[in-house]
mmCIF file of C-alpha atoms in Angstrom:
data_model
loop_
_atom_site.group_PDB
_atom_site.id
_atom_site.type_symbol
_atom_site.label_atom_id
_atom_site.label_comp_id
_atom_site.label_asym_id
_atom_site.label_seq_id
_atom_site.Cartn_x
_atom_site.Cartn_y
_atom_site.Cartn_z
ATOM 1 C CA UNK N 1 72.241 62.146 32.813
ATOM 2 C CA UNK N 2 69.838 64.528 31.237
ATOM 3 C CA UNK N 3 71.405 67.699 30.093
ATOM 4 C CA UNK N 4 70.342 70.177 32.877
ATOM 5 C CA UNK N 5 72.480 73.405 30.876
ATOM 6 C CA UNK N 6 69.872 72.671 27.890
ATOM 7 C CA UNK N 7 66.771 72.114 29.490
ATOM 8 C CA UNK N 8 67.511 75.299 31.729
ATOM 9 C CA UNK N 9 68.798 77.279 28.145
ATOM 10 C CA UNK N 10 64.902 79.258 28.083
ATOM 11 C CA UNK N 11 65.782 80.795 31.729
ATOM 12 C CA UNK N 12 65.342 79.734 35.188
ATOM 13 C CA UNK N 13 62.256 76.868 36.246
ATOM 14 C CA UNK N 14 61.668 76.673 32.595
ATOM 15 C CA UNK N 15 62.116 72.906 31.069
ATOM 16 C CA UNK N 16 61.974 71.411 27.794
ATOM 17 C CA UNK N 17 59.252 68.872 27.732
ATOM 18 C CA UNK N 18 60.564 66.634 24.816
ATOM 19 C CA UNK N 19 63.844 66.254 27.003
ATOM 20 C CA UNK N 20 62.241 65.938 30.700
ATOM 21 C CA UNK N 21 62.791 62.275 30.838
ATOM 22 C CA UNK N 22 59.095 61.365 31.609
ATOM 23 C CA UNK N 23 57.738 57.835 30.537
ATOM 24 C CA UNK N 24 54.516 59.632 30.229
ATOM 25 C CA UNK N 25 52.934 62.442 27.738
ATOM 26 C CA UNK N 26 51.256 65.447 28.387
ATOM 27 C CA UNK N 27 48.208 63.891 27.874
ATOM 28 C CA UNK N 28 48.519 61.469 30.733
ATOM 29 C CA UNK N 29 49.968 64.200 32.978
ATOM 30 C CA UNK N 30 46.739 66.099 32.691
ATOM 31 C CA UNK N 31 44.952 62.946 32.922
ATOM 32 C CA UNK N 32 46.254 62.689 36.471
ATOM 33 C CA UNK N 33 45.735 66.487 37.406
ATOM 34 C CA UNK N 34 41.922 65.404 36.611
ATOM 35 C CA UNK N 35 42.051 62.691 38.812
ATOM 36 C CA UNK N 36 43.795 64.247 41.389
ATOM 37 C CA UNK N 37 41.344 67.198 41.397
ATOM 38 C CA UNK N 38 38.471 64.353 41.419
ATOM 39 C CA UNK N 39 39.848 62.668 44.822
ATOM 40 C CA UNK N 40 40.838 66.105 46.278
ATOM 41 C CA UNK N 41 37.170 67.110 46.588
ATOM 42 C CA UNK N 42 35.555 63.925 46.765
ATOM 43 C CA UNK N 43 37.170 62.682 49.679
ATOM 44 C CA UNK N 44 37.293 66.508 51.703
ATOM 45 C CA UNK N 45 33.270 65.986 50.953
ATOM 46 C CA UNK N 46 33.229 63.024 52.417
ATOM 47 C CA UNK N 47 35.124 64.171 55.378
ATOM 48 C CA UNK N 48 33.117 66.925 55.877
ATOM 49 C CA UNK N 49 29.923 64.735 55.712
ATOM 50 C CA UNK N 50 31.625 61.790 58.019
ATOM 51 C CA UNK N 51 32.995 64.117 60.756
ATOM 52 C CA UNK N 52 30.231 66.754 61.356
ATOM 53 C CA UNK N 53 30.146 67.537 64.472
ATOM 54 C CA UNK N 54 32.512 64.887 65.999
ATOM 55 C CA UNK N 55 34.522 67.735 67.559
ATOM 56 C CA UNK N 56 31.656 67.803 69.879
ATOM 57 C CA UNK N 57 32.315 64.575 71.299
ATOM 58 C CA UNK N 58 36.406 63.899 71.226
ATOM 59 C CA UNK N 59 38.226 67.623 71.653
ATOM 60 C CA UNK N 60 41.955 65.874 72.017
ATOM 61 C CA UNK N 61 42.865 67.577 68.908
ATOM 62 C CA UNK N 62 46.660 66.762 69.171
ATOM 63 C CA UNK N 63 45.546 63.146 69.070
ATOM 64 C CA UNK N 64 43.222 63.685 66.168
ATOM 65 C CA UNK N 65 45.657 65.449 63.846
ATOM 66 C CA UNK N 66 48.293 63.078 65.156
ATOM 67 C CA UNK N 67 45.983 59.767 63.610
ATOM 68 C CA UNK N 68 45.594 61.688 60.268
ATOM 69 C CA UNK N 69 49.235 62.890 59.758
ATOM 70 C CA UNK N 70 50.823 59.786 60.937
ATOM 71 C CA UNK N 71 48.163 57.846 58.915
ATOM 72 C CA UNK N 72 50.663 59.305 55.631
ATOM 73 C CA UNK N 73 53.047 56.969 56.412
ATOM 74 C CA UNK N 74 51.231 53.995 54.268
ATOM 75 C CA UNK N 75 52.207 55.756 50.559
ATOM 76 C CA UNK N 76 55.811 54.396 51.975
ATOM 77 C CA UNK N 77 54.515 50.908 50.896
ATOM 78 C CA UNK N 78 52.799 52.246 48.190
ATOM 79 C CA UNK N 79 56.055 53.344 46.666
ATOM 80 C CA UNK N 80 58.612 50.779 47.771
ATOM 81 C CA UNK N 81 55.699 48.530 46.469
ATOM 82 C CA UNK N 82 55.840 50.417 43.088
ATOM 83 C CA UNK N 83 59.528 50.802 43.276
ATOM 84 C CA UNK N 84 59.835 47.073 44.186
ATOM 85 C CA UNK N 85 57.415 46.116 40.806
ATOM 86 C CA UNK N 86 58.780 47.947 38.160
ATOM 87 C CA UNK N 87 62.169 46.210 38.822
ATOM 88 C CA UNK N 88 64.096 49.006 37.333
ATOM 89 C CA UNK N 89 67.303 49.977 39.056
ATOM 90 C CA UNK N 90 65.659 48.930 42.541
ATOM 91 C CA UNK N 91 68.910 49.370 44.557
ATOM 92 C CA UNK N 92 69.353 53.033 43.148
ATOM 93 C CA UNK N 93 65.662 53.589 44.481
ATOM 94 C CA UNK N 94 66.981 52.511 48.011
ATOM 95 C CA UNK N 95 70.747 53.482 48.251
ATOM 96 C CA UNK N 96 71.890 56.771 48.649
ATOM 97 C CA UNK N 97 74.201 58.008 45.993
ATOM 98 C CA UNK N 98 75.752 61.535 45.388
ATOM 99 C CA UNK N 99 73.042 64.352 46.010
ATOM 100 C CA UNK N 100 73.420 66.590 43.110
ATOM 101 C CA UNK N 101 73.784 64.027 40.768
ATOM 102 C CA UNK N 102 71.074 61.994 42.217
ATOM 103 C CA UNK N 103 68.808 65.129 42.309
ATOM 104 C CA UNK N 104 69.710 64.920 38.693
ATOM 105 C CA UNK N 105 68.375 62.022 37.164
ATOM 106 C CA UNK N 106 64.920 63.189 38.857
ATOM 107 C CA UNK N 107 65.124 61.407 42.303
ATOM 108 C CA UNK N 108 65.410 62.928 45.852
ATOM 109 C CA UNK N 109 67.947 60.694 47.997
ATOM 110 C CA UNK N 110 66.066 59.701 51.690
ATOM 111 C CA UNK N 111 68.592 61.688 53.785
ATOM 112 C CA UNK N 112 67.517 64.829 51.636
ATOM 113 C CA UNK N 113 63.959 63.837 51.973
ATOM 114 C CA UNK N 114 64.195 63.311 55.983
ATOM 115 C CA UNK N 115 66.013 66.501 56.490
ATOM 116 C CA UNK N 116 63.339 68.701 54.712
ATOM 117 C CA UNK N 117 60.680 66.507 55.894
ATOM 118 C CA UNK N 118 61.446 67.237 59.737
ATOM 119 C CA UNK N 119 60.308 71.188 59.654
ATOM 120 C CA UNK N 120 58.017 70.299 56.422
ATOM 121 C CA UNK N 121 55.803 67.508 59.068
ATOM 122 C CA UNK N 122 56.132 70.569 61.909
ATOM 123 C CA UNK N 123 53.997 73.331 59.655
ATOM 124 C CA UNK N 124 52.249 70.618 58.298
ATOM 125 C CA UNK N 125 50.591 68.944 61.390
ATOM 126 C CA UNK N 126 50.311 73.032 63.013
ATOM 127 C CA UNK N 127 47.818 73.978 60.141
ATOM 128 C CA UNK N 128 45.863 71.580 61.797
ATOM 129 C CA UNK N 129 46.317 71.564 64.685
ATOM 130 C CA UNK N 130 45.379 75.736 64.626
ATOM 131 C CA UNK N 131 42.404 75.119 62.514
ATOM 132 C CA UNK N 132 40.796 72.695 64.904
ATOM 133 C CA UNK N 133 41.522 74.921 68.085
ATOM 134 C CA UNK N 134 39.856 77.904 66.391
ATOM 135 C CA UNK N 135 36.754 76.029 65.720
ATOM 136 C CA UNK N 136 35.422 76.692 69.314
ATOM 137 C CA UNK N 137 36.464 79.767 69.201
ATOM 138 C CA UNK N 138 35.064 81.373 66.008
ATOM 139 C CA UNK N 139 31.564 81.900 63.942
ATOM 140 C CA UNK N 140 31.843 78.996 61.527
ATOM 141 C CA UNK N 141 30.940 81.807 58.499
ATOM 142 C CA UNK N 142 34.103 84.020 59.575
ATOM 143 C CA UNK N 143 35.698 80.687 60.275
ATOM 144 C CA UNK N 144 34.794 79.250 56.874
ATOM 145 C CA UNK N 145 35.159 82.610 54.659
ATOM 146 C CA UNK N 146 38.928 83.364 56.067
ATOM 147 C CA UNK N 147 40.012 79.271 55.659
ATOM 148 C CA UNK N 148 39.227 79.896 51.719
ATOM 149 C CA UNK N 149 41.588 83.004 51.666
ATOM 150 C CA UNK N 150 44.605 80.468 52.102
ATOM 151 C CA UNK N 151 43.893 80.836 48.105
ATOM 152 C CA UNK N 152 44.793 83.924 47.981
ATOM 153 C CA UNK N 153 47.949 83.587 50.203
ATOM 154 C CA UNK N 154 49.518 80.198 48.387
ATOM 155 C CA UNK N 155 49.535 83.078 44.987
ATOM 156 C CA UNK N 156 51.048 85.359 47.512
ATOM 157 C CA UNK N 157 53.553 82.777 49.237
ATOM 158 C CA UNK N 158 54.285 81.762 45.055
ATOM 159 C CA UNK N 159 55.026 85.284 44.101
ATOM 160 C CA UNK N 160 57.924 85.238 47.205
ATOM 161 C CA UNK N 161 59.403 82.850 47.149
ATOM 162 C CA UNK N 162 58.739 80.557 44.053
ATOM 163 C CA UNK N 163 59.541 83.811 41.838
ATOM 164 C CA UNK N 164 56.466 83.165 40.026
ATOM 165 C CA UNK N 165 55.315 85.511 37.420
ATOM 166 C CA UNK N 166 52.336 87.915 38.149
ATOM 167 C CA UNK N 167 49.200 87.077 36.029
ATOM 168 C CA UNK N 168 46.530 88.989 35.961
ATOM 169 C CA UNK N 169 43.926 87.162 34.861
ATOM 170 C CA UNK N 170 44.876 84.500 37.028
ATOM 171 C CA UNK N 171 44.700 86.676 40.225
ATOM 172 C CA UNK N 172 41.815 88.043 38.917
ATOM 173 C CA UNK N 173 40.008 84.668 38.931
ATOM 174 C CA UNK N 174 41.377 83.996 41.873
ATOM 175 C CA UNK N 175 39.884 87.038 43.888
ATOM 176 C CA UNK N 176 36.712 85.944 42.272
ATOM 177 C CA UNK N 177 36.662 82.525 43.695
ATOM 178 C CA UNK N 178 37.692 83.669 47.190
ATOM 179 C CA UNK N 179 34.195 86.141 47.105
ATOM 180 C CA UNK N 180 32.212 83.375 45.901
ATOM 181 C CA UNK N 181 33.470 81.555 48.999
ATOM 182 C CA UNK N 182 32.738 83.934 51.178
ATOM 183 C CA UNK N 183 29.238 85.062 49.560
ATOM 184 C CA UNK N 184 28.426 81.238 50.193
ATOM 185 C CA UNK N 185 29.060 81.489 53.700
ATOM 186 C CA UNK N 186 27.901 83.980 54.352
ATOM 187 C CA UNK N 187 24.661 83.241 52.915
ATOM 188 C CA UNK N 188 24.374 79.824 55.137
ATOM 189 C CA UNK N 189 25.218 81.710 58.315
ATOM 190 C CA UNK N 190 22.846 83.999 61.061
ATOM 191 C CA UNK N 191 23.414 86.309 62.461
ATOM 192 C CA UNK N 192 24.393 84.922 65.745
ATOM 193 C CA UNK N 193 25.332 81.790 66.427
ATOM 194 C CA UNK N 194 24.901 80.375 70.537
ATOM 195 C CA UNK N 195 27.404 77.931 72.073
ATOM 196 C CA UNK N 196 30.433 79.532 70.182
ATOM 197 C CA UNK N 197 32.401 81.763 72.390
ATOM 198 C CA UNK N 198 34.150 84.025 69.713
ATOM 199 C CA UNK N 199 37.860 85.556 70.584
ATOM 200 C CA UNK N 200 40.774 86.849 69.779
ATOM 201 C CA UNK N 201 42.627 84.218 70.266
ATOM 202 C CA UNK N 202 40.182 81.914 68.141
ATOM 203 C CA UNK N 203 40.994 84.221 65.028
ATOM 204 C CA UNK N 204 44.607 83.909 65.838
ATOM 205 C CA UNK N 205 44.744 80.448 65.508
ATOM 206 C CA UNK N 206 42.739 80.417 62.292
ATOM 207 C CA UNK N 207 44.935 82.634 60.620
ATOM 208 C CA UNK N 208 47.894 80.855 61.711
ATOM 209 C CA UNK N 209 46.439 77.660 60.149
ATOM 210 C CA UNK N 210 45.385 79.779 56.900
ATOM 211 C CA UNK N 211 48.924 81.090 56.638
ATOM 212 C CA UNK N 212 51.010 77.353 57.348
ATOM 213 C CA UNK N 213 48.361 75.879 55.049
ATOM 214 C CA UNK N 214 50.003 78.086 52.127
ATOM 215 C CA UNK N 215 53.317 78.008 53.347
ATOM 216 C CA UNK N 216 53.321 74.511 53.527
ATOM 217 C CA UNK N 217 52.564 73.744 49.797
ATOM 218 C CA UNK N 218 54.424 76.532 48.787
ATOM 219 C CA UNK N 219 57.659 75.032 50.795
ATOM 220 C CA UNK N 220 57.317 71.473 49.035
ATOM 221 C CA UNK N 221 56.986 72.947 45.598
ATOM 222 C CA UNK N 222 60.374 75.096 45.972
ATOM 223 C CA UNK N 223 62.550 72.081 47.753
ATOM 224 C CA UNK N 224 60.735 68.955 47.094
ATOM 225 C CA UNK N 225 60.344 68.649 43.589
ATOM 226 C CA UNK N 226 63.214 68.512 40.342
ATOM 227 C CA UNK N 227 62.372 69.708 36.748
ATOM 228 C CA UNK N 228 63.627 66.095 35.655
ATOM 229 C CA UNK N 229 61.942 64.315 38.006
ATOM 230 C CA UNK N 230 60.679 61.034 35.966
ATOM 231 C CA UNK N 231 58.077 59.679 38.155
ATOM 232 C CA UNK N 232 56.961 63.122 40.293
ATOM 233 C CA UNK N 233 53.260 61.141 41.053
ATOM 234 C CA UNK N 234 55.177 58.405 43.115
ATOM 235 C CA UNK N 235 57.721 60.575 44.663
ATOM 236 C CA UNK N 236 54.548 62.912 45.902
ATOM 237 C CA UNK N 237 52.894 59.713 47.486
ATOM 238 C CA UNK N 238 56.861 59.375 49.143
ATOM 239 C CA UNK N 239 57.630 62.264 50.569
ATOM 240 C CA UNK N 240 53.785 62.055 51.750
ATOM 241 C CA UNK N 241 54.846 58.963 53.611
ATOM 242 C CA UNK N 242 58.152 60.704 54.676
ATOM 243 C CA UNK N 243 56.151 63.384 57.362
ATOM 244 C CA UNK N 244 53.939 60.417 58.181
ATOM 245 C CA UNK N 245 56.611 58.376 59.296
ATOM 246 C CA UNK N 246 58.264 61.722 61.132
ATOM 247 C CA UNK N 247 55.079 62.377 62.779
ATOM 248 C CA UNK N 248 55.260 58.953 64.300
ATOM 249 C CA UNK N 249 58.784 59.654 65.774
ATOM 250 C CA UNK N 250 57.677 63.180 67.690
ATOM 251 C CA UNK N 251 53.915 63.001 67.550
ATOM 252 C CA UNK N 252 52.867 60.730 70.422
ATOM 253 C CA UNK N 253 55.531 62.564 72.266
ATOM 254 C CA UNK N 254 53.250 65.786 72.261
ATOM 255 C CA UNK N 255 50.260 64.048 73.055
ATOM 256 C CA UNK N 256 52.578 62.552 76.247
ATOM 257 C CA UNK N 257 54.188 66.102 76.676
ATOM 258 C CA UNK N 258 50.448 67.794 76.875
ATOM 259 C CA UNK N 259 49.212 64.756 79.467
ATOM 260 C CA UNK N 260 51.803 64.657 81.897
ATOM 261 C CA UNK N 261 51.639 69.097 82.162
ATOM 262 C CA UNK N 262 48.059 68.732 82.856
ATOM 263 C CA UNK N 263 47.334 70.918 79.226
ATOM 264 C CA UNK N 264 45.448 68.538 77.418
ATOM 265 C CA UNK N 265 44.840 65.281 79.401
ATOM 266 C CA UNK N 266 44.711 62.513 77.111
ATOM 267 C CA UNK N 267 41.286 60.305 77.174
ATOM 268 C CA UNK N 268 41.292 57.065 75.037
ATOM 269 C CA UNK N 269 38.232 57.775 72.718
ATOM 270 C CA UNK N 270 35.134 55.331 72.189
ATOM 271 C CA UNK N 271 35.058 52.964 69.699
ATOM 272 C CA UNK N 272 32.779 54.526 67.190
ATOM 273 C CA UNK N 273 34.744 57.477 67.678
ATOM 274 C CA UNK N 274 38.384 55.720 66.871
ATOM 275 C CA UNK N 275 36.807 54.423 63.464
ATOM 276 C CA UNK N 276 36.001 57.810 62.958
ATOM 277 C CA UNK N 277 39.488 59.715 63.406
ATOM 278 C CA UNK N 278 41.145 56.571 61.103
ATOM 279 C CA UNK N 279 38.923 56.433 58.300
ATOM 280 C CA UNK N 280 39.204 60.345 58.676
ATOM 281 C CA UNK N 281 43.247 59.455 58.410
ATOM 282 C CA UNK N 282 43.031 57.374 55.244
ATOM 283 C CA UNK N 283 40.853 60.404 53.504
ATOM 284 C CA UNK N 284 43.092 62.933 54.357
ATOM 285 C CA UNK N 285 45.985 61.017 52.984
ATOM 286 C CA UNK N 286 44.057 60.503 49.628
ATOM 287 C CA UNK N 287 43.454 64.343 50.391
ATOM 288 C CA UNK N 288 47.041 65.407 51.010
ATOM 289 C CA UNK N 289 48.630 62.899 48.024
ATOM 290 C CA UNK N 290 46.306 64.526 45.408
ATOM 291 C CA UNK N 291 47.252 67.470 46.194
ATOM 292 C CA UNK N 292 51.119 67.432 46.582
ATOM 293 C CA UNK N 293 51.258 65.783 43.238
ATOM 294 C CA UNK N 294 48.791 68.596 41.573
ATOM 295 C CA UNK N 295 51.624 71.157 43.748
ATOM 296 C CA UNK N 296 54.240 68.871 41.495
ATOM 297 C CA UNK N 297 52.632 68.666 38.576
ATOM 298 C CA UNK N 298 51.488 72.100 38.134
ATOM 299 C CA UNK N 299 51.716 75.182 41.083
ATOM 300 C CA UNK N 300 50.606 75.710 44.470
ATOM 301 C CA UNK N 301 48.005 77.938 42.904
ATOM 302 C CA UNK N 302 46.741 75.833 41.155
ATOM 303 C CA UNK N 303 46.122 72.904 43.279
ATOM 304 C CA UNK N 304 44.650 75.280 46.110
ATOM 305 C CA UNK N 305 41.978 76.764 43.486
ATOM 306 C CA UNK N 306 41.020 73.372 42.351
ATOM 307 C CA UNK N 307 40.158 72.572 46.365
ATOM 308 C CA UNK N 308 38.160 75.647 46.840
ATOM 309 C CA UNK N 309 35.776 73.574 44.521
ATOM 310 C CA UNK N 310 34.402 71.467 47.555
ATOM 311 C CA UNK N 311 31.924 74.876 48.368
ATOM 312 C CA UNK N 312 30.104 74.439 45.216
ATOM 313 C CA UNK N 313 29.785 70.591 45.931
ATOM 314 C CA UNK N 314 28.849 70.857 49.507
ATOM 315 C CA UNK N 315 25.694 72.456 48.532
ATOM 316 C CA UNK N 316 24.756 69.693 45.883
ATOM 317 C CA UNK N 317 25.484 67.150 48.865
ATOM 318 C CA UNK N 318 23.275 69.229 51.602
ATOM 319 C CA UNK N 319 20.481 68.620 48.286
ATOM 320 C CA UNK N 320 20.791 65.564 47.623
ATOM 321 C CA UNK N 321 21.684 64.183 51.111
ATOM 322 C CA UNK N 322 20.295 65.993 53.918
ATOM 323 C CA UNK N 323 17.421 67.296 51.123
ATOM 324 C CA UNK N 324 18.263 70.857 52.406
ATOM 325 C CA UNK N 325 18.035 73.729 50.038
ATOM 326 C CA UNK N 326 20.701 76.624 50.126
ATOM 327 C CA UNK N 327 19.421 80.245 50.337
ATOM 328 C CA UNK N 328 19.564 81.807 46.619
ATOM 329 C CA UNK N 329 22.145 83.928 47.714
ATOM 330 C CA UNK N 330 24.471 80.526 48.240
ATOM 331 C CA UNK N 331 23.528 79.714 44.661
ATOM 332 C CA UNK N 332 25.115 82.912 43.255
ATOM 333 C CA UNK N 333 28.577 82.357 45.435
ATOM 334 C CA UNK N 334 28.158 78.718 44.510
ATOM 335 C CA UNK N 335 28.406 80.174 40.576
ATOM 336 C CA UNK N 336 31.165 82.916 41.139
ATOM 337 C CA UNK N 337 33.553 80.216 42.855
ATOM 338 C CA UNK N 338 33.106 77.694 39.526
ATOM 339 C CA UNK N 339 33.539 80.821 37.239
ATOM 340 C CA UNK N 340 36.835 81.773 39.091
ATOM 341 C CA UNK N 341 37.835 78.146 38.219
ATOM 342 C CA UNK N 342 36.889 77.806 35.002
ATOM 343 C CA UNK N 343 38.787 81.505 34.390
ATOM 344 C CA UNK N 344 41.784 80.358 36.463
ATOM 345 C CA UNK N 345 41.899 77.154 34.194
ATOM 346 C CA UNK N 346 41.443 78.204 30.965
ATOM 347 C CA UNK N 347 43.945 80.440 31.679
ATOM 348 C CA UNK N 348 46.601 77.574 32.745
ATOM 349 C CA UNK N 349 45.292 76.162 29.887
ATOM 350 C CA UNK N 350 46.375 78.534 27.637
ATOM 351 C CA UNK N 351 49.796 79.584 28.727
ATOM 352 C CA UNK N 352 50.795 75.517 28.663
ATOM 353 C CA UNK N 353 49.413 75.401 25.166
ATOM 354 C CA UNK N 354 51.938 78.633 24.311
ATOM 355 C CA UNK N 355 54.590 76.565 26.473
ATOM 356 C CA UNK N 356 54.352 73.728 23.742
ATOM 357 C CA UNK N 357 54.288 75.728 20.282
ATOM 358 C CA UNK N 358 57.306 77.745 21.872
ATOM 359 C CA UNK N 359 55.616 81.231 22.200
ATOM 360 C CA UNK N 360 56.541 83.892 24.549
ATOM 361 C CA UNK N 361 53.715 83.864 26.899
ATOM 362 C CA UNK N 362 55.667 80.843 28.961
ATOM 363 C CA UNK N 363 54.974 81.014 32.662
ATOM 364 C CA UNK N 364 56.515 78.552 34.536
ATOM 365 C CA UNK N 365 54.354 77.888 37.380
ATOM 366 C CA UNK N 366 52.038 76.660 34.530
ATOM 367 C CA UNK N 367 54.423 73.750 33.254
ATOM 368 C CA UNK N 368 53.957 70.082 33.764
ATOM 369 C CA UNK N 369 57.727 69.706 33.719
ATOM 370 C CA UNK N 370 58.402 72.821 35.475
ATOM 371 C CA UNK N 371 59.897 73.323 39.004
ATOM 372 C CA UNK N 372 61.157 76.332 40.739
ATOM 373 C CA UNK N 373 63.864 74.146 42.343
ATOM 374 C CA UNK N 374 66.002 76.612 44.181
ATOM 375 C CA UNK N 375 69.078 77.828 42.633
ATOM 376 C CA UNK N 376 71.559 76.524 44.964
ATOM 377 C CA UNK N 377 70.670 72.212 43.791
ATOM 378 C CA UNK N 378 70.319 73.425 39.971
ATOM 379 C CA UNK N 379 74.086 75.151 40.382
ATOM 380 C CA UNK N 380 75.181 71.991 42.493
ATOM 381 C CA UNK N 381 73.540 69.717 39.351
ATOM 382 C CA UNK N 382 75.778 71.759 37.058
ATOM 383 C CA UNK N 383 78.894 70.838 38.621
#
């Protein structure tokens, strides 16, 4: 068992990376942050190109987020599949054994993961759920500029309740990518915008999405991920799978629920339309995977300011696409959001580099290795 008293020795969340017990080097690790941002954006832009204006045609949005959150269920044969291949302690991988010593040796037991995962597949499926509802309801500028500000609230959510360490430079960049956002947005929008009847309630429901959207990564980086986890790529893609497969034990039940009342009567959607909302489901799983292992790997933070990245791409797509050209004003937010990455980065850059020559400038939410597992499992480890 790896020596948890050591590897916490520097403080709290803070993990030797010689003595983590990955099979894999820093090296790698960023190799898979790259490819993780790579699939994050690619496959929102293709959702955003695939499923313009579908909420036109099919409005059942507990059904829609339903298809896409139980579509998470399939990384649960992506992992036994793994698990099942590497042939390496295969019954430990299935079998539940003592919970802090199994939480140990870098490996959440299912009844831990199915306990968490209920409430975790509940805030999950809402942010959804609210976003789509406000849609209707909203300009899509407001609707578009607030939605990016979950950035801002994941650094806030972090500073709570993950005890992260206040950078300024990286809130700094931060703020600036948020007001590129919104200058790009702003910049695409009129004045007034006819068939959108804009309420109260409409903003509501956006920030209720904007605020579980944060939450929700900030929740699985505090109890769903170990300092020694070994294999924290595979375990992402698990618990992934885990609020898939709990949003096929209560999700049809709302959709039922909301038929039955006379809410939301359910209609059976066309054909073209079903393709739609599945390949939409497989996307968003690439979507969600990428970035629960970035929330692993790295922060919260981090992996939301990578996704705010799909604004500057958007507008190369709309070129090179639809052959429509942004205002000039787009092209200056389009700038300010990839400076506030390329700040934010260097800057995690940086402090890992200090991590591994063993200066002082350590911040935790910065380490590949580094989790801030609540205190209560790392005493529990201990004993």
């Amino acid at each position: 068992m790896v020596d948890i008293e050591r590897s916490m020795k520097a403080g709290y969340g803070e993990v030797d990376a010689a003595s983590d017990g990955s099979e894999v080097s820093d090296k790698i690790k960023w190799g898979y942050v790259l490819l993780c941002i790579i699939l994050m954006n690619g496959t929102n832009l293709f959702m955003s190109e695939a499923m313009q204006g579908m909420e036109n045609e099919y409005n059942n949005t507990m059904f829609l987020t339903g298809v896409v959150a139980m579509s998470y269920a399939y990384n649960i044969i992506i992992w036994l599949g793994w698990a099942f291949l590497r042939k390496k302690q295969w019954a430990s991988c299935i079998v539940t054994q003592d919970a802090a010593e199994h939480r140990a040796e870098g490996a959440f037991d299912w009844w831990y993961l199915f306990k968490i995962g209920f409430p975790i597949s509940i805030i999950s499926k809402s942010c959804r759920d609210f976003w789509y509802y406000s849609l209707h309801q909203t300009n899509a500028a407001a609707n578009n500029s607030i939605y990016q500000s979950s950035t801002a609230w994941v650094y806030v959510f972090s500073l709570l309740l993950l005890k992260e360490k206040f950078d300024l430079v990286k809130f700094s960049s931060l703020i600036v990518g948020v007001v590129g956002c919104v200058i790009v947005t702003l910049a695409e929008s009129s004045s007034s915008e006819s068939g959108v009847d804009q309420n109260f309630v409409g903003y509501l429901d956006l920030s209720a999405s904007v605020l579980t959207y944060a939450l929700f990564q900030v929740i699985v980086k505090k109890y769903v991920t170990h300092p020694q986890d070994p294999h924290p790529q595979m375990n992402s893609l698990r618990f992934c799978g885990v609020i898939g497969i709990w949003c096929f034990i209560w999700g049809p039940g709302c959709v039922a629920f909301l038929h039955v009342t006379g809410i939301r009567p359910f209609e059976w959607p066309s054909q073209k339309i079903l393709l739609l909302v599945i390949l939409n489901g497989v996307m968003d799983t690439i979507f969600t995977s990428s970035m629960l292992i970035l929330v692993r790997l790295i922060s919260p933070t981090f992996a939301s300011m990578a996704s705010i990245l799909i604004v500057p791409l958007t507008i190369v797509a709309d070129r090179i696409i639809h052959n429509y050209v942004a205002p000039p004003l787009a092209y200056v937010g389009m700038s300010t959001v990839i400076l506030g990455c390329v700040i934010f980065n260097t800057r995690v850059y940086l402090l890992n580099r200090d991590r591994e020559k063993g200066g002082d400038a350590l911040d935790e939410s910065t380490s590949l290795t580094a989790s801030t597992y609540n205190r209560e499992h790392i005493n529990a480890d201990r004993a």
